[in-house]
Short mmCIF file of C-alpha atoms in Angstrom, two decimals:
data_model
loop_
_atom_site.label_atom_id
_atom_site.label_comp_id
_atom_site.label_asym_id
_atom_site.label_seq_id
_atom_site.Cartn_x
_atom_site.Cartn_y
_atom_site.Cartn_z
CA LYS J 1 105.23 23.79 133.68
CA ASN J 2 105.12 27.58 133.61
CA GLU J 3 108.32 29.20 134.71
CA VAL J 4 106.43 32.03 136.44
CA GLU J 5 103.33 31.21 138.47
CA GLN J 6 101.03 33.83 140.02
CA SER J 7 98.31 33.48 142.62
CA PRO J 8 95.51 34.18 142.95
CA GLN J 9 94.23 34.50 139.38
CA ASN J 10 91.38 36.60 140.52
CA LEU J 11 90.93 38.68 143.64
CA THR J 12 88.12 40.86 144.92
CA ALA J 13 88.61 43.07 147.86
CA GLN J 14 86.65 45.85 149.73
CA GLU J 15 88.14 49.30 149.64
CA GLY J 16 90.68 49.76 152.40
CA GLU J 17 91.80 46.18 152.64
CA PHE J 18 95.39 44.97 152.49
CA ILE J 19 96.01 43.02 149.46
CA THR J 20 98.76 40.52 148.62
CA ILE J 21 99.50 38.95 145.24
CA ASN J 22 102.13 36.11 145.01
CA CYS J 23 104.55 35.11 142.37
CA SER J 24 106.86 32.14 142.29
CA TYR J 25 109.42 31.22 139.74
CA SER J 26 111.44 28.05 138.89
CA VAL J 27 114.40 29.42 136.96
CA GLY J 28 117.49 31.50 137.55
CA ILE J 29 116.66 35.14 137.20
CA SER J 30 118.49 38.49 137.15
CA ALA J 31 115.41 40.50 138.00
CA LEU J 32 111.72 40.35 138.80
CA HIS J 33 109.19 42.87 137.56
CA TRP J 34 105.71 43.73 138.78
CA LEU J 35 103.50 45.40 136.06
CA GLN J 36 100.10 46.85 136.01
CA GLN J 37 97.54 46.93 133.29
CA HIS J 38 94.26 48.73 133.47
CA PRO J 39 91.33 47.57 131.43
CA GLY J 40 91.89 48.40 127.73
CA GLY J 41 95.12 50.17 128.78
CA GLY J 42 98.75 49.97 128.44
CA ILE J 43 101.21 48.11 130.65
CA VAL J 44 103.07 50.08 133.26
CA SER J 45 106.16 48.90 135.14
CA LEU J 46 105.57 49.24 138.96
CA PHE J 47 108.78 47.66 140.35
CA MET J 48 111.94 45.97 139.23
CA LEU J 49 113.63 43.90 141.93
CA SER J 50 116.77 41.89 142.23
CA SER J 51 116.76 41.56 146.06
CA GLY J 52 115.01 42.85 149.19
CA LYS J 53 112.11 45.20 149.23
CA LYS J 54 110.86 48.30 147.36
CA LYS J 55 108.10 50.69 148.28
CA HIS J 56 106.27 53.23 146.19
CA GLY J 57 103.30 54.96 147.91
CA ARG J 58 100.86 52.27 148.95
CA LEU J 59 102.58 49.55 146.94
CA ILE J 60 105.28 47.33 148.38
CA ALA J 61 107.16 44.55 146.57
CA THR J 62 109.38 41.99 148.18
CA ILE J 63 111.45 39.26 146.78
CA ASN J 64 113.07 36.15 148.48
CA ILE J 65 115.79 34.81 146.07
CA GLN J 66 116.45 31.66 148.02
CA GLU J 67 112.72 30.72 147.99
CA LYS J 68 112.20 32.02 144.38
CA HIS J 69 109.16 33.96 145.56
CA SER J 70 108.01 37.56 145.31
CA SER J 71 104.95 39.39 146.77
CA LEU J 72 103.17 42.50 145.78
CA HIS J 73 101.29 44.24 148.58
CA ILE J 74 98.79 47.02 148.30
CA THR J 75 97.88 48.84 151.56
CA ALA J 76 94.60 50.74 151.96
CA SER J 77 93.29 49.53 148.60
CA HIS J 78 91.12 51.85 146.52
CA PRO J 79 88.84 51.08 143.53
CA ARG J 80 91.46 52.80 141.25
CA ASP J 81 93.80 49.92 142.04
CA SER J 82 91.53 47.68 140.15
CA ALA J 83 93.69 46.28 137.33
CA VAL J 84 95.60 43.21 136.17
CA TYR J 85 98.84 42.81 138.02
CA ILE J 86 101.48 40.86 136.09
CA CYS J 87 104.65 39.29 137.47
CA ALA J 88 107.53 38.90 135.05
CA VAL J 89 111.12 37.80 135.26
CA THR J 90 114.29 38.61 133.32
CA LEU J 91 116.12 35.19 133.02
CA ASP J 92 119.80 34.89 133.74
CA GLY J 93 121.91 35.27 130.66
CA SER J 94 118.97 36.48 128.50
CA ALA J 95 118.73 39.47 126.23
CA ARG J 96 116.69 41.19 129.04
CA GLN J 97 113.34 40.04 127.58
CA LEU J 98 110.65 39.21 129.98
CA THR J 99 108.93 35.95 130.83
CA PHE J 100 105.42 36.61 132.15
CA GLY J 101 103.08 35.08 134.70
CA SER J 102 99.42 34.78 133.75
CA GLY J 103 98.36 37.87 135.75
CA THR J 104 96.11 38.59 138.65
CA GLN J 105 92.89 40.39 138.08
CA LEU J 106 92.19 42.66 141.09
CA THR J 107 88.92 44.26 141.71
CA VAL J 108 88.50 46.66 144.61
CA LEU J 109 84.86 47.47 145.45
CA PRO J 110 83.86 50.76 147.04
CA ASP V 1 106.86 57.43 129.67
CA ALA V 2 109.97 56.25 127.61
CA GLY V 3 108.84 57.85 124.37
CA ILE V 4 107.58 54.67 122.73
CA THR V 5 104.79 54.95 120.03
CA GLN V 6 103.20 52.31 117.99
CA SER V 7 101.34 52.47 114.70
CA PRO V 8 98.79 51.78 113.76
CA ARG V 9 96.93 51.53 117.06
CA HIS V 10 94.08 49.46 115.52
CA LYS V 11 93.94 47.48 112.34
CA VAL V 12 91.52 45.12 110.74
CA THR V 13 92.79 43.05 107.87
CA GLU V 14 91.93 39.90 105.93
CA THR V 15 93.53 36.49 106.03
CA GLY V 16 96.45 36.26 103.64
CA THR V 17 97.34 39.93 103.56
CA PRO V 18 100.71 41.32 104.76
CA VAL V 19 100.68 43.58 107.67
CA THR V 20 103.46 45.69 109.20
CA LEU V 21 103.46 47.15 112.71
CA ARG V 22 105.87 49.91 113.64
CA CYS V 23 107.47 50.67 116.96
CA HIS V 24 109.28 54.00 117.38
CA GLN V 25 111.35 55.13 120.32
CA THR V 26 112.84 58.50 120.99
CA GLU V 27 115.50 57.61 123.62
CA ASN V 28 118.09 55.63 121.76
CA HIS V 29 117.65 52.36 123.68
CA ARG V 30 119.49 49.30 122.40
CA TYR V 31 117.06 46.62 123.29
CA MET V 32 113.58 46.47 121.79
CA TYR V 33 110.93 43.70 121.93
CA TRP V 34 107.67 42.67 120.39
CA TYR V 35 105.21 40.76 122.55
CA ARG V 36 101.70 39.64 121.89
CA GLN V 37 98.96 39.35 124.55
CA ASP V 38 96.14 36.79 124.26
CA PRO V 39 93.50 35.69 126.74
CA GLY V 40 94.62 32.40 128.33
CA HIS V 41 98.20 32.84 127.23
CA GLY V 42 99.15 36.18 128.67
CA LEU V 43 102.14 38.05 127.19
CA ARG V 44 104.56 36.14 125.03
CA LEU V 45 107.74 37.25 123.24
CA ILE V 46 107.73 37.25 119.48
CA HIS V 47 111.03 38.74 118.50
CA TYR V 48 113.60 41.05 119.96
CA SER V 49 116.49 43.22 118.82
CA TYR V 50 119.74 44.00 120.57
CA GLY V 51 121.00 46.63 118.06
CA VAL V 52 120.62 47.83 114.50
CA LYS V 53 120.25 44.81 112.20
CA ASP V 54 120.56 42.48 115.24
CA THR V 55 117.44 40.48 115.95
CA ASP V 56 116.47 37.09 117.35
CA LYS V 57 113.43 34.92 117.64
CA GLY V 58 111.32 34.56 120.80
CA GLU V 59 108.86 32.03 121.95
CA VAL V 60 106.17 32.59 119.30
CA SER V 61 108.10 33.80 116.18
CA ASP V 62 106.48 31.56 113.58
CA GLY V 63 104.68 33.65 111.01
CA TYR V 64 106.47 36.84 111.97
CA SER V 65 109.53 38.72 110.83
CA VAL V 66 111.23 41.73 112.17
CA SER V 67 113.58 44.46 110.97
CA ARG V 68 115.58 47.13 112.61
CA SER V 69 117.41 49.40 110.22
CA LYS V 70 117.54 52.43 112.62
CA THR V 71 117.94 52.42 116.42
CA GLU V 72 114.61 54.17 116.81
CA ASP V 73 112.43 51.90 114.70
CA PHE V 74 111.59 48.23 115.16
CA LEU V 75 109.14 46.83 112.58
CA LEU V 76 107.11 43.59 113.02
CA THR V 77 105.76 42.02 109.81
CA LEU V 78 103.12 39.34 109.31
CA GLU V 79 103.91 38.08 105.88
CA SER V 80 100.55 36.54 105.35
CA ALA V 81 98.15 37.20 108.23
CA THR V 82 96.15 34.38 109.73
CA SER V 83 93.16 34.52 112.24
CA SER V 84 95.45 33.01 114.94
CA GLN V 85 97.46 36.28 114.75
CA THR V 86 94.49 38.27 115.89
CA SER V 87 95.96 39.76 119.16
CA VAL V 88 97.15 42.87 120.87
CA TYR V 89 100.80 43.56 120.13
CA PHE V 90 103.03 45.50 122.49
CA CYS V 91 106.44 46.85 121.70
CA ALA V 92 108.74 47.41 124.60
CA ILE V 93 112.22 48.81 125.33
CA SER V 94 114.72 47.88 128.03
CA SER V 95 116.15 50.86 129.96
CA PRO V 96 119.12 50.50 132.39
CA SER V 97 117.89 51.18 135.99
CA GLY V 98 121.21 51.30 137.84
CA SER V 99 123.07 48.31 139.19
CA SER V 100 119.96 46.16 139.81
CA GLY V 101 119.01 45.73 136.22
CA ASP V 102 116.73 47.11 133.43
CA THR V 103 113.23 48.35 133.60
CA GLN V 104 111.05 47.62 130.60
CA TYR V 105 108.73 50.24 129.21
CA PHE V 106 105.86 49.34 127.01
CA GLY V 107 104.19 51.11 124.05
CA PRO V 108 100.49 51.55 124.03
CA GLY V 109 99.75 48.45 122.01
CA THR V 110 98.28 47.68 118.60
CA ARG V 111 94.91 45.76 118.40
CA LEU V 112 95.09 43.66 115.29
CA THR V 113 92.07 41.74 113.98
CA VAL V 114 92.52 39.26 111.16
CA LEU V 115 89.19 38.27 109.53
#
């Protein structure tokens, strides 16, 4: 059983739509991370959360520690948001390395 | 941008040859990591370092070794490359982000093909 599960695996949206990507985990964590990877590109950290909610531009990340669940929302989606979004966790007591979900491929159509 | 570079960026090699990948950081971070990314498996930890000469194994360490003789450099060595080690390799560092934990910053990646 994977420690970090993401859904959906693939998501296609029309420009302007509100998008939600979900992440659930089954272990104790000290932080949860949302990462973005464009095709052929590097990996960029979007958010690091240990509680509550964070917002950056059109991106919002929330975490519910009791339910072991996080969501990444994109408001007013745009074709440039097309990328793979990866949820990852830092396990409690670890050397801060990440354990990753399988990623969500998002395609936003104009 | 946390000042992380990887070299080489692309490499094609033959089965059985040794390969060394280099990760260099400019900001004196203590923790460094090597991950590999494969279709169907996502990103997985190979080895990590928590200081000079301090390293430990990750989830997929078989066939790999690492060394860290200076804070800024973390080397990943494939002693005898196999086709199963064809992958994209990412180096990362962990940077403190206040009281809530560390943010990880990734290097640009090295695409390795073992023929």
